[in-house]
XYZ file of C-alpha atoms in Angstrom:
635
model
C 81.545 87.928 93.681
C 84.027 85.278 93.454
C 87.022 85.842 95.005
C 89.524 83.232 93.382
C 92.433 84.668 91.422
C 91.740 85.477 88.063
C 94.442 84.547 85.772
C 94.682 87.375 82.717
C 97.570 86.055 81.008
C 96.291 82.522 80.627
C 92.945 83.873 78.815
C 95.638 85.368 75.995
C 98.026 83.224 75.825
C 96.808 79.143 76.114
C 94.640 79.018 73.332
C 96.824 76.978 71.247
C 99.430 74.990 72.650
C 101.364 75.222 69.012
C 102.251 78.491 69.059
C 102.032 81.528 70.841
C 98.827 84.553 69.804
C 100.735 86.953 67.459
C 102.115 90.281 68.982
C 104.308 88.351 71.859
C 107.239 86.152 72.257
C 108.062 84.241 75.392
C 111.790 85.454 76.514
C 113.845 84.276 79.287
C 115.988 86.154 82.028
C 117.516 84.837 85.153
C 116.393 81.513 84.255
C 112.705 82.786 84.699
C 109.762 82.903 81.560
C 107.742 85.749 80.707
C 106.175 87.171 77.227
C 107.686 90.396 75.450
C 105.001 92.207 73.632
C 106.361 93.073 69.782
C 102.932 94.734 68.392
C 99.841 95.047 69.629
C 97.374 92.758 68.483
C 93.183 91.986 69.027
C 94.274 88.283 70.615
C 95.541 90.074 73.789
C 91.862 91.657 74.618
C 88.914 89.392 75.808
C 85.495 90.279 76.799
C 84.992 91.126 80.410
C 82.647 88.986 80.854
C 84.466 85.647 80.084
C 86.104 86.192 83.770
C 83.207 88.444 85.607
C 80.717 86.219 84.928
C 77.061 87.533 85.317
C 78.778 90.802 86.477
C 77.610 94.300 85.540
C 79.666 95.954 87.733
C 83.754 96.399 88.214
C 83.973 94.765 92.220
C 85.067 97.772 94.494
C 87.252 95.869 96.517
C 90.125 93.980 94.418
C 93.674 93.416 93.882
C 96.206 93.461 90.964
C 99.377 91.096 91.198
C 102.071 91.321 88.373
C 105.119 89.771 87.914
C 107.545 92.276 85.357
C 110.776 92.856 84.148
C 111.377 95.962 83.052
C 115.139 97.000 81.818
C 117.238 100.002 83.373
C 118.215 100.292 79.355
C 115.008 101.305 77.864
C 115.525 105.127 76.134
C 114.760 107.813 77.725
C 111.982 109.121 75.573
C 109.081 111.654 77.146
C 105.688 110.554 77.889
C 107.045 106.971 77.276
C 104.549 105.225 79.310
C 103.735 101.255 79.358
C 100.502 99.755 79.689
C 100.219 96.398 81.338
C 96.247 95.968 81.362
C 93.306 98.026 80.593
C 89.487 97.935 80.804
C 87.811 99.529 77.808
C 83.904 100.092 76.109
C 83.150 101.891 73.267
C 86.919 103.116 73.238
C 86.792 104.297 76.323
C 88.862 103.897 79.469
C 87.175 101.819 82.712
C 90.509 100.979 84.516
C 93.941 100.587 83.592
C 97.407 100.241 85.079
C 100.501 101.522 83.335
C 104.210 101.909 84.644
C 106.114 104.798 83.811
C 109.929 105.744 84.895
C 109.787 105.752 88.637
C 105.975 105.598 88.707
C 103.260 103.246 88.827
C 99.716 104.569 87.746
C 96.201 103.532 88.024
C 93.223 104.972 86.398
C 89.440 104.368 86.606
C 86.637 106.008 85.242
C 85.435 108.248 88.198
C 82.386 110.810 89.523
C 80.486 111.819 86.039
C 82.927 109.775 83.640
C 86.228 112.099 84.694
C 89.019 109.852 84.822
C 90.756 109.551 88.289
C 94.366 108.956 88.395
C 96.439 107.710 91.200
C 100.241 107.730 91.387
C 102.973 105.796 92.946
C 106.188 107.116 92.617
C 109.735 105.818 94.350
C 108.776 102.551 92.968
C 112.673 101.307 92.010
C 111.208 98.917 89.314
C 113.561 100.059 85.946
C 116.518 97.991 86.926
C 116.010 95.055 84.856
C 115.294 92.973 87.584
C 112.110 90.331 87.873
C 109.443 92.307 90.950
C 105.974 91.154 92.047
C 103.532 93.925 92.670
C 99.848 93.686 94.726
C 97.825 96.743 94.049
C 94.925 96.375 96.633
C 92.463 98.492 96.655
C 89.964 98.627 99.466
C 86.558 100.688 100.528
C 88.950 103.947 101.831
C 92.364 102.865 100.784
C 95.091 101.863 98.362
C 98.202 99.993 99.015
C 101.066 98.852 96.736
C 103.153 96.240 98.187
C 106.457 95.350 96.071
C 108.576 92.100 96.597
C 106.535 91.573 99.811
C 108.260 94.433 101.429
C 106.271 97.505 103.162
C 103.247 98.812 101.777
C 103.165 102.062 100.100
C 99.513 103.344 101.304
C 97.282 106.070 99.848
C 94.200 107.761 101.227
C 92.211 108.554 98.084
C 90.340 111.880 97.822
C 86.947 109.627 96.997
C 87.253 105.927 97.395
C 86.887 103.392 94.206
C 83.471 103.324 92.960
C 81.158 100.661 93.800
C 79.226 101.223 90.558
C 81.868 101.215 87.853
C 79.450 99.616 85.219
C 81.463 97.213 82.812
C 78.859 95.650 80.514
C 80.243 95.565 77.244
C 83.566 96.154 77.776
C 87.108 94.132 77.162
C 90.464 93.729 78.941
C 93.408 94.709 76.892
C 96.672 93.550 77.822
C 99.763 94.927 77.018
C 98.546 97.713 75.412
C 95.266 99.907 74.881
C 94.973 97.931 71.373
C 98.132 100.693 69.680
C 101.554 100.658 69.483
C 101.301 103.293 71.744
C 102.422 102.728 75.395
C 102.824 99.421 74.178
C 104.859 97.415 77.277
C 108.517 97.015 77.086
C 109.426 94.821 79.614
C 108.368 91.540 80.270
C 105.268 89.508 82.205
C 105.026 86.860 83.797
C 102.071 86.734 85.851
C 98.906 89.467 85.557
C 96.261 88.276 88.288
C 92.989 90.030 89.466
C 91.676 88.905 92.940
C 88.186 90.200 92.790
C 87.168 91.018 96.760
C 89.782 90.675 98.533
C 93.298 92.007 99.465
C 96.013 89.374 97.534
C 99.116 90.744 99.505
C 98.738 87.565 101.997
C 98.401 84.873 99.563
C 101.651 85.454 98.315
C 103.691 87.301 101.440
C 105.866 86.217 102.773
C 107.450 84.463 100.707
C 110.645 82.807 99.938
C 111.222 84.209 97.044
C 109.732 87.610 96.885
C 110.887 88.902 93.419
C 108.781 85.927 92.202
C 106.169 85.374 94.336
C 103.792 83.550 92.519
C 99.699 83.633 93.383
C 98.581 82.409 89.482
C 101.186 81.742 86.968
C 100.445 80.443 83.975
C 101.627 77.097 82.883
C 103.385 77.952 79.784
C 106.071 79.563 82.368
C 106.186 76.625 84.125
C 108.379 74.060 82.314
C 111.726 73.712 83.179
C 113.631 76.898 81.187
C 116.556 75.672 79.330
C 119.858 76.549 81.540
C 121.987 79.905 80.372
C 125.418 80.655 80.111
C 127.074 82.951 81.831
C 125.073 86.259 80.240
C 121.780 84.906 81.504
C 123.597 85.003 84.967
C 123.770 88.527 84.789
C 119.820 88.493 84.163
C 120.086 89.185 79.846
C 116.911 88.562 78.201
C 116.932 85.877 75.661
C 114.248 84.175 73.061
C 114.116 80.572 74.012
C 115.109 77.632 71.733
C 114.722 74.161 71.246
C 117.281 71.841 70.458
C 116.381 69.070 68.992
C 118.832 65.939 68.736
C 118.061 62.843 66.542
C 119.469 58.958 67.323
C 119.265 56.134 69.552
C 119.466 56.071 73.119
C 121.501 58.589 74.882
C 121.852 59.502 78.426
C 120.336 63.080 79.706
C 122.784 65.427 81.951
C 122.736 68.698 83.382
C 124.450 69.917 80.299
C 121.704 68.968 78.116
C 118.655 70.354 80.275
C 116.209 71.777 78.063
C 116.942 69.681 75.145
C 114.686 67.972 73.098
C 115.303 64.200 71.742
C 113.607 62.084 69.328
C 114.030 58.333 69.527
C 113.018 57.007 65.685
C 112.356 53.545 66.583
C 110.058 54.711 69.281
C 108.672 57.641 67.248
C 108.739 59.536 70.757
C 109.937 62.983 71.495
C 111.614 63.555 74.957
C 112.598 66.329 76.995
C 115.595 66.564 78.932
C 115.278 67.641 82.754
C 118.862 67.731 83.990
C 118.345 64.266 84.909
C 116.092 61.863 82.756
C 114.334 62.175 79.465
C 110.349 62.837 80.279
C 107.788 61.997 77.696
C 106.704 64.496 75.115
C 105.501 62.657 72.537
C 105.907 58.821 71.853
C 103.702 56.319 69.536
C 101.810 54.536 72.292
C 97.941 53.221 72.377
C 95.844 55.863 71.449
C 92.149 56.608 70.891
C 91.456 55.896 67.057
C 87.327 55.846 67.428
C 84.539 54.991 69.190
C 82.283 52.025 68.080
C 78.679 51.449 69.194
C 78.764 47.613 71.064
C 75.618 46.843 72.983
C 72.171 48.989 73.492
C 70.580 47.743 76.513
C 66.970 48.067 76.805
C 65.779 49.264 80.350
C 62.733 48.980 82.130
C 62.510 52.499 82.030
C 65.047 55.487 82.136
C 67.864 55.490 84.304
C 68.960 58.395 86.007
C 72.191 56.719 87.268
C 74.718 53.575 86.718
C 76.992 52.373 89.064
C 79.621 49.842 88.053
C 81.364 47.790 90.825
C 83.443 44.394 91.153
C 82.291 41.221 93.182
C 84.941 38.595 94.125
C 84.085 35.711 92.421
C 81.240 37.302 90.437
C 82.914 39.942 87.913
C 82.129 43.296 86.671
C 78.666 44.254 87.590
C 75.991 47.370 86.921
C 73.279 48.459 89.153
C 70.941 51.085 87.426
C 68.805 53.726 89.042
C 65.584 53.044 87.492
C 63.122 55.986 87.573
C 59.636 53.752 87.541
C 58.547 51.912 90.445
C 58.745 48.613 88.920
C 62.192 48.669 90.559
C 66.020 48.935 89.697
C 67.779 46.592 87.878
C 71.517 44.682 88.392
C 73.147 43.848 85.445
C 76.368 41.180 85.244
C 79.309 41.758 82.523
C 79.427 38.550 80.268
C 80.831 37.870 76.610
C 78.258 39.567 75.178
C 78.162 42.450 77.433
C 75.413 43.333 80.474
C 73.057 40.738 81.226
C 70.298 41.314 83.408
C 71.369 39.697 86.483
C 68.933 40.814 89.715
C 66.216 43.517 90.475
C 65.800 45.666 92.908
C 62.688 47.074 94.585
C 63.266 50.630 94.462
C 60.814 53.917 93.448
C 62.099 56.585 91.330
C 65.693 55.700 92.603
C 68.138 58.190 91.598
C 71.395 57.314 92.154
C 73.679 54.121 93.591
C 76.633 53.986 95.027
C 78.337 51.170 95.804
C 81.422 50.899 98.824
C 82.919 47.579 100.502
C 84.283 47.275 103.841
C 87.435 44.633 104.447
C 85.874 41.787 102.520
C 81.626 43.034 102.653
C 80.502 44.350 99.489
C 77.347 46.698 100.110
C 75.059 49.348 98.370
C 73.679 52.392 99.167
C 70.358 53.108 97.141
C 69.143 56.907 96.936
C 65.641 57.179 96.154
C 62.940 60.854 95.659
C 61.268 58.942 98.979
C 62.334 60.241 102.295
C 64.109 56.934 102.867
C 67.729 55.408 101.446
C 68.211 51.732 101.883
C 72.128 50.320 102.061
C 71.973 47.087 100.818
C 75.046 43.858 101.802
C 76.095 41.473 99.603
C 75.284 37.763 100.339
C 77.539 35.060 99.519
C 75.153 32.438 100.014
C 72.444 33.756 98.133
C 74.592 35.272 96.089
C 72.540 38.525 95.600
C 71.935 41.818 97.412
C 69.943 41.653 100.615
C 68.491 44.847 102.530
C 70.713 45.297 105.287
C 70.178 49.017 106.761
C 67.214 52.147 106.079
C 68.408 55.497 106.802
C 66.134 58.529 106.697
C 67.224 61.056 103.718
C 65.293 64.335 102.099
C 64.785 63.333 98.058
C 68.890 61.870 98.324
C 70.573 62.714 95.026
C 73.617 61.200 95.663
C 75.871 59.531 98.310
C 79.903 59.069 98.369
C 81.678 56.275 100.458
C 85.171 56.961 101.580
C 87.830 56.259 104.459
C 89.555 58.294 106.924
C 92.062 57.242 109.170
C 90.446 53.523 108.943
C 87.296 54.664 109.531
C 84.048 54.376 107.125
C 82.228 57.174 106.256
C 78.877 58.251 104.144
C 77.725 61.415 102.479
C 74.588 61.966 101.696
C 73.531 64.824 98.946
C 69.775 65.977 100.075
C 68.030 67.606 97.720
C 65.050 69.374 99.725
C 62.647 68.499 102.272
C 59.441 68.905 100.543
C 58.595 70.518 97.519
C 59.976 73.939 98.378
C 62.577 73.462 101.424
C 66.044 72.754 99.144
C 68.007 74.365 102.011
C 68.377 71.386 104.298
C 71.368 69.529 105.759
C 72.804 67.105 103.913
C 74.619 64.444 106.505
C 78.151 62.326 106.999
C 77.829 59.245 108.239
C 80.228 56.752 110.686
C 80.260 53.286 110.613
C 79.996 52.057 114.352
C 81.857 48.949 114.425
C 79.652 48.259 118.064
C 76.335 48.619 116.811
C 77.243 47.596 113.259
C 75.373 50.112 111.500
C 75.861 53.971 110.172
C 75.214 56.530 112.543
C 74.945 60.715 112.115
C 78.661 61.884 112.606
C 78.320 65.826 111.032
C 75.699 68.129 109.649
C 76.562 70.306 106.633
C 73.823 72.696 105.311
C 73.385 72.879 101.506
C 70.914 73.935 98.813
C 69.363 71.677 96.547
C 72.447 69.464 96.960
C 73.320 66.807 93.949
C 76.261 65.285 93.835
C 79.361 64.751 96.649
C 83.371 63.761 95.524
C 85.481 62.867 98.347
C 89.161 63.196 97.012
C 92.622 63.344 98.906
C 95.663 65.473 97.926
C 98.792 64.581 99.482
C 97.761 63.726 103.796
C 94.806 65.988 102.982
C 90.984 64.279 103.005
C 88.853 66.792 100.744
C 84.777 66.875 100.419
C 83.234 68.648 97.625
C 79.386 69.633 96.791
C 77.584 70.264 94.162
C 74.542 72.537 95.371
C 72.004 73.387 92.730
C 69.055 75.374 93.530
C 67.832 77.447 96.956
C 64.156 77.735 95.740
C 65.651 80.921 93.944
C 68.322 80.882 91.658
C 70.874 78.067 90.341
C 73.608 80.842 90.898
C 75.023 79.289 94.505
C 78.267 79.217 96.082
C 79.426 74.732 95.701
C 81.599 74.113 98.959
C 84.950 72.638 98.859
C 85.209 71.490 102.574
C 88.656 69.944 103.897
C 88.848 67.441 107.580
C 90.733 68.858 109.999
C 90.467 67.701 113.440
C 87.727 64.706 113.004
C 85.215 66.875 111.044
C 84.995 68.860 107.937
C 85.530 72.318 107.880
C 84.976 74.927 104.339
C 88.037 75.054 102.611
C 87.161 77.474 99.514
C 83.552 78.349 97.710
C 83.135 78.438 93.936
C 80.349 80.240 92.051
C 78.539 77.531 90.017
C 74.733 77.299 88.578
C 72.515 74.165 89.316
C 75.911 72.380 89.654
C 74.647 68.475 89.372
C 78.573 66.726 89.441
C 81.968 66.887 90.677
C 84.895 64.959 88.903
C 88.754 65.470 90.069
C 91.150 63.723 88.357
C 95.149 64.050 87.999
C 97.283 64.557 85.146
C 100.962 63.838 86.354
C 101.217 65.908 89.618
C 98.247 68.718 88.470
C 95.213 68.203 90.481
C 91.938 69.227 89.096
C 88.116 69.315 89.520
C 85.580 69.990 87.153
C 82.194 70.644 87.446
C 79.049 70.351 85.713
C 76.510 73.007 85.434
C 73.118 72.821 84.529
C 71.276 76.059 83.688
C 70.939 79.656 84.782
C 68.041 80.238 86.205
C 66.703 83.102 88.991
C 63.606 83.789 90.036
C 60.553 83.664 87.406
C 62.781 84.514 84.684
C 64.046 82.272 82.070
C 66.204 79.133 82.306
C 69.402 79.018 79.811
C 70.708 75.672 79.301
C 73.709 76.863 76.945
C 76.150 77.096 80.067
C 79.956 76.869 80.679
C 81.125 74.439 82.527
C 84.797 74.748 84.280
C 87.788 72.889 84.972
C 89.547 73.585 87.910
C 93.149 73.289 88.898
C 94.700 73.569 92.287
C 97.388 75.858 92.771
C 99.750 74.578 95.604
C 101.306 77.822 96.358
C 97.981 79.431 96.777
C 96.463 76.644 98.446
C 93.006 77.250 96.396
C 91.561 75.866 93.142
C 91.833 77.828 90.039
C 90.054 78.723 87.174
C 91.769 76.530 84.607
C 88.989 76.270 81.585
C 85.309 76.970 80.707
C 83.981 73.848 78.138
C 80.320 75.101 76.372
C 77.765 72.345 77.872
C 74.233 71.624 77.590
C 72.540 71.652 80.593
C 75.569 68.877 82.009
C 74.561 66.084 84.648
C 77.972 64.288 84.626
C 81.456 64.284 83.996
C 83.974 61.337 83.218
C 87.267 61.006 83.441
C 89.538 58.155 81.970
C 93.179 57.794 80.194
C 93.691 55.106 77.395
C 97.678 54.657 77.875
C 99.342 58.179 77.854
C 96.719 59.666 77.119
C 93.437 61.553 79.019
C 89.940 62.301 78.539
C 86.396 63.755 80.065
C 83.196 63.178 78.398
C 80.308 64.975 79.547
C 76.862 64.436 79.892
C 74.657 66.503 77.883
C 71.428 66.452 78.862
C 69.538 69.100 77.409
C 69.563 72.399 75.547
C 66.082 74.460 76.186
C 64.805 72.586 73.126
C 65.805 68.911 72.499
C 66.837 65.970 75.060
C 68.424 64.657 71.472
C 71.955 65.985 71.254
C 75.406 65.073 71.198
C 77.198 64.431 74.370
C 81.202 64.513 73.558
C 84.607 63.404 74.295
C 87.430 65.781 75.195
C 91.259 64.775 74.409
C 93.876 66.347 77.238
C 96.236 68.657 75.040
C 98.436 70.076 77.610
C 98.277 74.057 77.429
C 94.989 73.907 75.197
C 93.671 71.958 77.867
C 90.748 69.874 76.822
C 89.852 69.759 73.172
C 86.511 67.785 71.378
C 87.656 64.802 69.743
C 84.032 62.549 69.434
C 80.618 63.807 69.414
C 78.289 60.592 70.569
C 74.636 61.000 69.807
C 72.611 60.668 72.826
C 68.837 60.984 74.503
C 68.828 63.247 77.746
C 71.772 61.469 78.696
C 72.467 61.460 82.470
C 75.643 59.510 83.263
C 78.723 58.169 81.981
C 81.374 55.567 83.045
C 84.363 54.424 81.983
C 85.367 50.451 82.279
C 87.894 48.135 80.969
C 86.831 44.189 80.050
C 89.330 41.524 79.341
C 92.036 44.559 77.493
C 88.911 46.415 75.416
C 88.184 49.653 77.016
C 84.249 50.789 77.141
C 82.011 53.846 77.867
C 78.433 53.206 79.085
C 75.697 55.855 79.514
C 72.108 56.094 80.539
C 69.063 58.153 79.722
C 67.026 59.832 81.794
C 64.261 60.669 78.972
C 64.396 57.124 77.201
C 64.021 53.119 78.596
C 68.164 52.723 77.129
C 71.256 52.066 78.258
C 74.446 52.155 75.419
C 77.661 50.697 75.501
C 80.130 52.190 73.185
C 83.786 50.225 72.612
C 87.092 52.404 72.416
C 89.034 51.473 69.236
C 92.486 51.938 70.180
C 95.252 52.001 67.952
């Protein structure tokens, strides 16, 4: 099981960014968000199974970090009890956690369905102060470390069951679904680390009270500054001032406040120091027009688009016959065929320069890959180095530290070997060629993205199939020391591409996967795929949001002025290679929403490309001898 943090609070409260799901309201204290739940209500439970994914079982080793406020003022009323989060089926208890006076409990259905209960007590938490919490619960014991200070340890009587089934069942949070026990206080973060012991991600920590492992956003926005009663940590419902006029300078005093310019038609927020961009009538995405359909001498798994000095925009296609690949040059009229390419069932190209040589890498299902250099004389690609490869899916071209490297993504040796090294390679500036610089074993691998964050180099790949099952840990690997080294592992199936992209300072990846699939049984093509974001503080990438794809080969990313977007590559969906691929719109809390729905045949890549100030999408198929180019309208 996956052991990245599993953000409860965003599955209830970001799914629309207009308003909040009924039964809470986001309150402030101490200059710090969290919700207040006001009635209980069916949009704070989820299936279990929308975070446990392809889980039957409750993990037996797992922690609980919360982030509450719970007031010293609260009546004294007995049995008053609050529940934070519970796992129920059929009305019945699996787990839960609840806080009541002085005591912290957690309950689990036990030995022969008897509920076991375990009890904290000395925990100081009713003094309407903000406290983090880590419940971890391990194979013989329990531990409850508050504000990063000494654990409070129990030896259970029997230890957490490693067969607490949870099929069916739903999280509640909040509440068990009644007004009953119904939490007081406030939240602001409810994570569950399935597998491992959280205390370490978060401790120590400068900041203890508010030690954050997986926040959600919607806390995240600079709080509007209190008076002198929010000093003294008073709860408050947050407001929005909104001011309307011309230009007007943003202070301190006005943090928080919204303003909205008329002859701009924008909306701005005020951060204590400038006025950041809300809302403002720029070029946007109106719709997307069909421009060019480019017959192909056969299907295409792949396109590559690249720039030549002195030549333009160009397009080499991975052609799946033998009769070769073709090169196609951007003119008025769109792609033109311009050169072809002897290649056999090529899959993918990738193209990389170094100082001012322009070269190609060509993957192919042979056990060969050919790079291929740019000549200015002849003014056409010439074969300039073989390397040997295992049915190559993909290769990435990057630099590190002035030095050029290539990944290769092999597939499988064979028909039945998919757990093979795929290979880095250096550029030796000596023997002026590529040679083997590190080995990295993956399985069935499809697709590599090399991306930096900050002085970090990262390495990311998508592996898709042991011989077994789809279901396989992708690698997120990080350089350190001249080499790559794993960084974190994320649970995908037949994962066939990795996109990161950046919105402001929020680094994500997404990535595409194909179908379930595991043994004999069944395939199922009807899949989530998931955008990740990286949380700094926990240095690992989190769940951010599952999109419903069909059997995905690609993702692109592209903005159109302020604006972002991914369209994905729908290939398939266990009937029909004839289905809509579509275009997601970047809505800030909601994430990614579906804006256009593009017809397409077992499409297989995307990419985005701008032509004398028109923007343009192009995409192949890998089930029909086409190529489209579709125009983005803006207005």
């Amino acid at each position: 099981m996956s052991s990245l943090p599993l953000d409860l609070l965003s599955f209830v409260l970001e799914r629309d960014p207009s308003k909040l799901v009924p039964g809470v309201h986001m309150k402030q204290a101490g200059g710090v968000r969290g919700i207040h739940f006001s009635s209980p209500d069916t949009a704070l439970s989820f299936p279990s199974s929308q975070i446990l994914v392809n889980c039957d079982l409750f993990p037996k080793e797992f922690s609980i970090v919360l982030t509450l406020k719970v007031s010293d003022s609260a009546p004294k009323v007995k049995e008053q009890h609050s529940q934070k989060t519970r796992v129920k089926s059929d009305g019945r208890l699996i787990l839960g956690l609840k806080f009541s006076g002085k005591r912290l409990h957690f309950l689990y259905k036990g030995h022969r369905g008897v509920v076991e209960h375990w009890v904290f007590r000395g925990t100081q938490l009713a003094d309407s102060q903000w406290h983090t919490l880590v419940l971890a619960i391990g194979s013989h014991h329990v531990k409850l470390t508050v504000d990063c200070s000494s654990p409070v340890e129990i030896i259970p009587s029997r230890p957490f069951p490693s067969d607490l089934n949870i099929q069916g069942s739903r999280f509640h949070i909040g509440s068990r679904g009644l007004w009953k026990g119904l939490f007081s206080g406030l939240l602001r973060q409810l994570v569950l680390v399935p597998g491992s012991d959280a205390t370490h991600q978060i401790c120590p920590s400068s900041d203890p009270q508010l030690a954050a492992l997986s926040v959600p956003p919607l806390f995240l926005d600079l709080p509007a500054t209190g008076g002198e009663d929010d000093r003294h940590g008073n709860t408050y419902e947050t407001e929005a001032r909104v001011s309307v006029g011309l230009e007007k300078s943003c202070s301190e005093q006005l943090q928080g406040q919204l303003w909205f310019n008329p002859l701009k038609k924008g909306l701005y927020l005020c951060d204590g120091t400038v006025w950041i961009t809300v809302l403002e009538d720029r070029k946007r995405l109106d719709y997307v027009l069909e421009h060019q359909v480019l017959t192909t001498s056969s299907e295409t798994h792949d396109i590559e688009l690249f720039q030549v000095p002195g030549m333009g925009l160009m397009a080499a296609m991975a052609h799946r016959s033998a009769s070769g690949s073709a090169v196609y040059l951007w003119t008025k009229t769109g792609f033109q065929l311009y050169q072809n390419i002897s290649t056999n069932g090529a899959l993918a190209w990738r193209h990389f320069s170094m100082g001012n040589k322009v070269r190609f890498n060509k993957d192919s299902q042979a056990d060969f890959s050919v790079i291929y250099k740019w000549s200015k004389r002849r003014k056409r690609f010439v074969q300039f180095q073989t390397l040997q490869t295992h049915c190559a899916r993909d290769w990435e071209a990057f630099n590190i530290d002035g030095h050029t490297y290539l990944a290769v993504a092999n597939h499988r040796q064979g028909d039945k070997n998919h757990t093979i090294d795929s290979v880095i390679y250096r550029w030796n500036r000596l023997s002026k060629s590529f040679e083997v610089h590190q080995m990295l074993q993956t399985s069935g691998a499809y697709d590599w993205e090399f991306f930096t964050v900050g002085p970090y180099y990262f390495l990311v790949v998508a592996n898709a199939f042991d011989g077994v099952t789809t279901s396989l840990d992708s690698v997120i690997y990080v350089w350190v020391n001249g080499n790559f080294q794993v960084f974190q592992k994320i649970k995908t199936f037949c994962a066939t591409d990795w996109e990161m992209f950046q919105i402001d300072s929020r680094v994500f990846l997404v990535v595409a996967n194909g179908h379930r699939l595991h043994g004999n049984g069944p395939s199922q093509y009807t899949i989530n795929s998931t955008i990740y974001e990286l949380d700094m503080s926990a240095q690992l990438f989190v769940r951010f949001q599952d999109i419903v794809t069909y059997s995905a080969v690609d993702w692109e990313f592209f903005s159109l002025g302020q604006e972002y977007f991914l369209v994905v590559a729908n290939s398939f969906n266990g009937e029909s290679y004839s289905l809509n691929s579509i275009l997601y719109r970047w809505q800030g809390y909601e994430g990614f929403v579906p804006v256009h729905w593009l017809p397409t045949i077992g499409c297989s890549d995307w990419e985005f490309f701008s032509a004398k100030g028109e923007s343009y999408l192009i995409y192949s198929s890998a089930k029909a001898p086409l190529s489209k180019v579709f125009m983005l309208k803006t207005y």
